[in-house]
Amino acid sequence: MLTERQLLVLQVIIDEFIQTAQPVGSRSISKKDEVTFSSATIRNEMADLEEMGLIEKTHSSSGRVPSEKGYRFYVDHLLSPSRLSNKEIRSIQETFRDQMLEFERVVQKSAGILSDLTNYTSIILGPEVFETKLKQLQIVPLTHQTAVAILVTNTGHVEHRAFTIPQEIEAYDLEKMVNILNDRLYGVPLVQLHEKIFNEVGDLLKTHTRNYEQAFQYLQAALLNEQPAKLYVGGKTNILMQPEFKDLEKVRSLYAMMEKENEIVHLLRSEHPGIHVKIGHENEVDAMQDCSLITASYALGDDQIGTIALLGPTRMEYNRVIKLMNVLSSEMTDTFKSWYQGE
Amino acid sequence: MLTERQLLVLQVIIDEFIQTAQPVGSRSISKKDEVTFSSATIRNEMADLEEMGLIEKTHSSSGRVPSEKGYRFYVDHLLSPSRLSNKEIRSIQETFRDQMLEFERVVQKSAGILSDLTNYTSIILGPEVFETKLKQLQIVPLTHQTAVAILVTNTGHVEHRAFTIPQEIEAYDLEKMVNILNDRLYGVPLVQLHEKIFNEVGDLLKTHTRNYEQAFQYLQAALLNEQPAKLYVGGKTNILMQPEFKDLEKVRSLYAMMEKENEIVHLLRSEHPGIHVKIGHENEVDAMQDCSLITASYALGDDQIGTIALLGPTRMEYNRVIKLMNVLSSEMTDTFKSWYQGE
DNA sequence: TGTTAGCACTCTTGTCTGTTGAGTGCTAAA
DNA sequence: TTTAGCACTCAACAGACAAGAGTGCTAACA
């Protein structure tokens, strides 16, 4: 167990290092107002803290730097809930004040705000599209052989896809099919769409449409095939500003990782609701072993959950950032609730 | 005017430097098969070439490096049309073989291909959306107070926006308005939409809709306000691989520039049709003064023109890249033509 | 017994110096 | 006109050295 004084020293070291990114020496600690004892005493305490694995030296006579274990302890026990400045609160609220409400836009904006306020990279994962419900399906013919299929969900999400109509199929058949589908599938969650179509609507379609199989196949390829589980990233370049990433190789591997959207989606999707902090090697992804990843969840409607995440160096302003993400995620949840409650 | 031999030396220097990114010395030139004279002779020629400003030294006793003027000369006079490998040709063609044809997707894919094949950063600018024609307008109500407005163009482009419906306006009014608009505005180019509405359709709307002004205002804000002139970027991280960008500061300013989409759109939009090469300081943008920008245009339909661009270090594989962009841009033009000709 | 002053020690960082090697310019001979 | 030869230049690297920051340890002090 740590003494009161050790806690204080650890806190000062981490706070200082988060600010400056420089190893913290005993002298500079003893000069702090809240510290009343001499640098020699602090050196002793620091030796103990190091023995416990909470701090490290970069070389034998350097100041101390928090270890991952140190950050972990800090996050678990030392976090003082920080106040956000008025300006920060205002920026967040303004994002949601906008009367134009569209999921994509708001999320995109949120990602921007989050990265701007923190100078880290924000990643927001939209909720599983398939859990949203079908509002409307539609085909807009463009030429004789081409058309656009459009699908609107109850969240205002619009999925669209242009496609070629093969010779054998009349645009009219498609239209008819879409009418039937619209009639029968209104309000059906996208996940159940396949099933519903085969079990309940299939027969109906067959009797009303020529070339049912083909036409349907095309429609399916156009719209129902793919759930792009969108990722919204903000402040990708903020990483370049962090002194820990002056090494190009690190930047490269981190950027390479961010290109792999699938992996990130998978990573974020697997998080449980609530705020989570993963520090350094707690992250399984190789490229992120010098980073911390903070995730929080927001709700869209009743049980559709999305994730907001913030990626920065392990030397992160944890208390500010966590507060910020708390505010943002609940603001998002509230906003989305207000949109869809009148449904 | 340059002698035959000077041309050869210049060519070798530039080719070599493009490959290795290292200053080229007289000895290494003389060892080339196509070069038959001694290093001393070459040194004399090089002195002349330097006097003409076509090559430079990095320090007083270094090998030579092409100057911007040298690259310019190379591009204008020394470019040998290169053959593309079968693999390259195949990658390009596969992009367009896909039966799913949607402008956004194809362009996105093209950007990917282009950056993959070149290891530079590709930027593709979609054509001015406003020059496309209205195919269909639609409102899909989500809740009592919210709805999605959808606009489809003849190019298969889908623009959508969710918005709140104010208390005073009935969803029914909007629907009615949309029906009228659809009827009257089919085939109208988006640029003329405003004008047409005010001159020809306005009266009609007023007589048929309550709260015309407000409803219309909302509709306009939702859809007609903004043309997002989309930018598709591929291989942003390729820049990091180039040795000339081991300096983080350069990377930073370049990335910062690429975030400013408006500027880039403006930059690319101002290019005339055809292939253009801007080398180093020929670019007006500060962050690009160490880069070359190659632009080519493609046509979408008759007079709607988009731009594809490739951003890399001034030390670029000009002949391969130019060939590649030629092929790609004409492939794009052909493909789009085939889509929309049946209209 | 806990705290602190003092001192020797360690390691980084920056500067300076000398060496090496690649490459040049010039000159004189072929 | 071309080329061999040579003196010269400069970047890059390595080693030496001083300065400075910071530590650990010891002995004295409260």
Short mmCIF file of C-alpha atoms in Angstrom, two decimals, chain A residues 99-105 135-136 138-150 152-164 186 218 221-222 226 235-237 240-242 245-248 251-252 255-256 259 338-343, chain B residues 99-105 135-136 138-150 152-164 186 218 221-222 226 235-237 240-242 245-248 251-252 255-256 259 338-343:
data_model
loop_
_atom_site.label_atom_id
_atom_site.label_comp_id
_atom_site.label_asym_id
_atom_site.label_seq_id
_atom_site.Cartn_x
_atom_site.Cartn_y
_atom_site.Cartn_z
CA GLN A 99 -31.17 21.99 -36.30
CA MET A 100 -30.03 19.85 -39.19
CA LEU A 101 -30.05 16.48 -37.67
CA GLU A 102 -28.52 13.63 -39.44
CA PHE A 103 -26.70 10.91 -37.75
CA GLU A 104 -23.65 10.93 -40.00
CA ARG A 105 -23.17 14.64 -39.78
CA LYS A 135 -38.29 2.95 -43.30
CA GLN A 136 -38.42 2.92 -47.03
CA GLN A 138 -36.91 2.68 -53.43
CA ILE A 139 -35.67 2.31 -56.95
CA VAL A 140 -34.96 5.32 -59.10
CA PRO A 141 -34.32 4.41 -62.73
CA LEU A 142 -31.57 6.41 -64.39
CA THR A 143 -31.38 4.98 -67.90
CA HIS A 144 -32.77 1.84 -69.44
CA GLN A 145 -30.06 -0.26 -67.97
CA THR A 146 -29.18 1.56 -64.81
CA ALA A 147 -30.95 2.50 -61.64
CA VAL A 148 -30.28 3.61 -58.10
CA ALA A 149 -31.61 1.66 -55.17
CA ILE A 150 -32.18 3.66 -52.01
CA VAL A 152 -33.87 4.70 -45.68
CA THR A 153 -33.81 3.60 -42.05
CA ASN A 154 -35.61 4.95 -39.03
CA THR A 155 -32.41 6.66 -37.94
CA GLY A 156 -32.35 8.75 -41.05
CA HIS A 157 -29.56 6.71 -42.45
CA VAL A 158 -29.63 6.52 -46.23
CA GLU A 159 -27.97 3.65 -48.01
CA HIS A 160 -27.78 3.83 -51.76
CA ARG A 161 -26.29 1.96 -54.61
CA ALA A 162 -26.38 2.31 -58.34
CA PHE A 163 -26.55 -0.84 -60.43
CA THR A 164 -27.09 -2.18 -63.91
CA TYR A 186 -41.83 -1.40 -43.13
CA TYR A 218 -29.88 -7.86 -58.15
CA ALA A 221 -26.58 -7.29 -54.30
CA ALA A 222 -27.37 -3.63 -54.57
CA GLU A 226 -23.12 -5.11 -47.04
CA GLY A 235 -7.63 14.70 -36.06
CA LYS A 236 -5.54 12.03 -37.68
CA THR A 237 -2.69 14.47 -37.96
CA LEU A 240 2.18 14.00 -35.60
CA MET A 241 2.23 16.78 -33.04
CA GLN A 242 2.96 14.50 -30.11
CA PHE A 245 5.82 10.27 -32.39
CA LYS A 246 8.81 12.06 -33.78
CA ASP A 247 9.89 8.61 -34.85
CA LEU A 248 8.51 8.17 -38.36
CA VAL A 251 3.74 7.01 -37.16
CA ARG A 252 3.85 4.77 -40.14
CA TYR A 255 -1.32 5.02 -39.76
CA ALA A 256 -1.12 1.64 -41.40
CA GLU A 259 -6.24 2.12 -42.61
CA SER A 338 -34.67 13.12 -28.58
CA TRP A 339 -34.65 12.50 -32.31
CA TYR A 340 -36.11 9.09 -32.35
CA GLN A 341 -38.45 9.15 -29.40
CA GLY A 342 -41.26 10.72 -31.40
CA GLU A 343 -41.25 7.82 -33.76
CA GLN B 99 -20.95 -4.51 -62.58
CA MET B 100 -21.95 -2.36 -59.65
CA LEU B 101 -21.65 1.02 -61.09
CA GLU B 102 -21.82 3.94 -58.89
CA PHE B 103 -19.85 7.00 -59.46
CA GLU B 104 -18.58 7.36 -55.90
CA ARG B 105 -17.44 3.80 -55.67
CA LYS B 135 -33.77 12.90 -61.46
CA GLN B 136 -35.89 12.74 -58.39
CA GLN B 138 -38.16 12.93 -52.24
CA ILE B 139 -39.08 13.33 -48.61
CA VAL B 140 -39.21 10.36 -46.30
CA PRO B 141 -40.79 11.19 -42.93
CA LEU B 142 -39.09 9.57 -39.97
CA THR B 143 -41.04 10.83 -37.00
CA HIS B 144 -43.55 13.65 -36.59
CA GLN B 145 -40.83 16.20 -36.46
CA THR B 146 -38.12 14.69 -38.56
CA ALA B 147 -37.71 13.63 -42.14
CA VAL B 148 -35.06 12.83 -44.69
CA ALA B 149 -34.85 14.68 -47.95
CA ILE B 150 -33.32 12.78 -50.81
CA VAL B 152 -31.11 11.78 -57.00
CA THR B 153 -29.28 13.03 -60.06
CA ASN B 154 -28.92 11.54 -63.51
CA THR B 155 -25.42 10.41 -62.63
CA GLY B 156 -26.72 8.20 -59.86
CA HIS B 157 -25.49 10.60 -57.27
CA VAL B 158 -27.62 10.61 -54.16
CA GLU B 159 -27.68 13.62 -51.90
CA HIS B 160 -29.53 13.30 -48.63
CA ARG B 161 -30.12 15.25 -45.51
CA ALA B 162 -32.20 14.69 -42.43
CA PHE B 163 -33.94 17.68 -40.91
CA THR B 164 -36.48 18.75 -38.34
CA TYR B 186 -37.25 16.68 -63.71
CA TYR B 218 -36.53 24.24 -44.90
CA ALA B 221 -31.64 24.36 -46.33
CA ALA B 222 -31.87 20.62 -46.38
CA GLU B 226 -24.54 23.04 -50.45
CA GLY B 235 -2.62 6.52 -50.27
CA LYS B 236 -2.25 9.41 -47.90
CA THR B 237 0.36 7.48 -46.00
CA LEU B 240 5.57 8.87 -45.33
CA MET B 241 7.48 6.29 -47.32
CA GLN B 242 9.29 8.81 -49.47
CA PHE B 245 9.65 13.35 -46.21
CA LYS B 246 11.64 12.03 -43.34
CA ASP B 247 11.36 15.53 -42.02
CA LEU B 248 8.23 15.53 -39.87
CA VAL B 251 4.77 15.93 -43.53
CA ARG B 252 2.85 18.00 -41.07
CA TYR B 255 -1.14 16.89 -44.21
CA ALA B 256 -2.44 20.16 -42.88
CA GLU B 259 -7.23 18.76 -44.64
CA SER B 338 -21.05 3.95 -71.36
CA TRP B 339 -23.17 4.41 -68.26
CA TYR B 340 -24.94 7.54 -69.19
CA GLN B 341 -25.22 7.27 -72.94
CA GLY B 342 -28.42 5.21 -72.74
CA GLU B 343 -30.14 8.00 -70.93
#
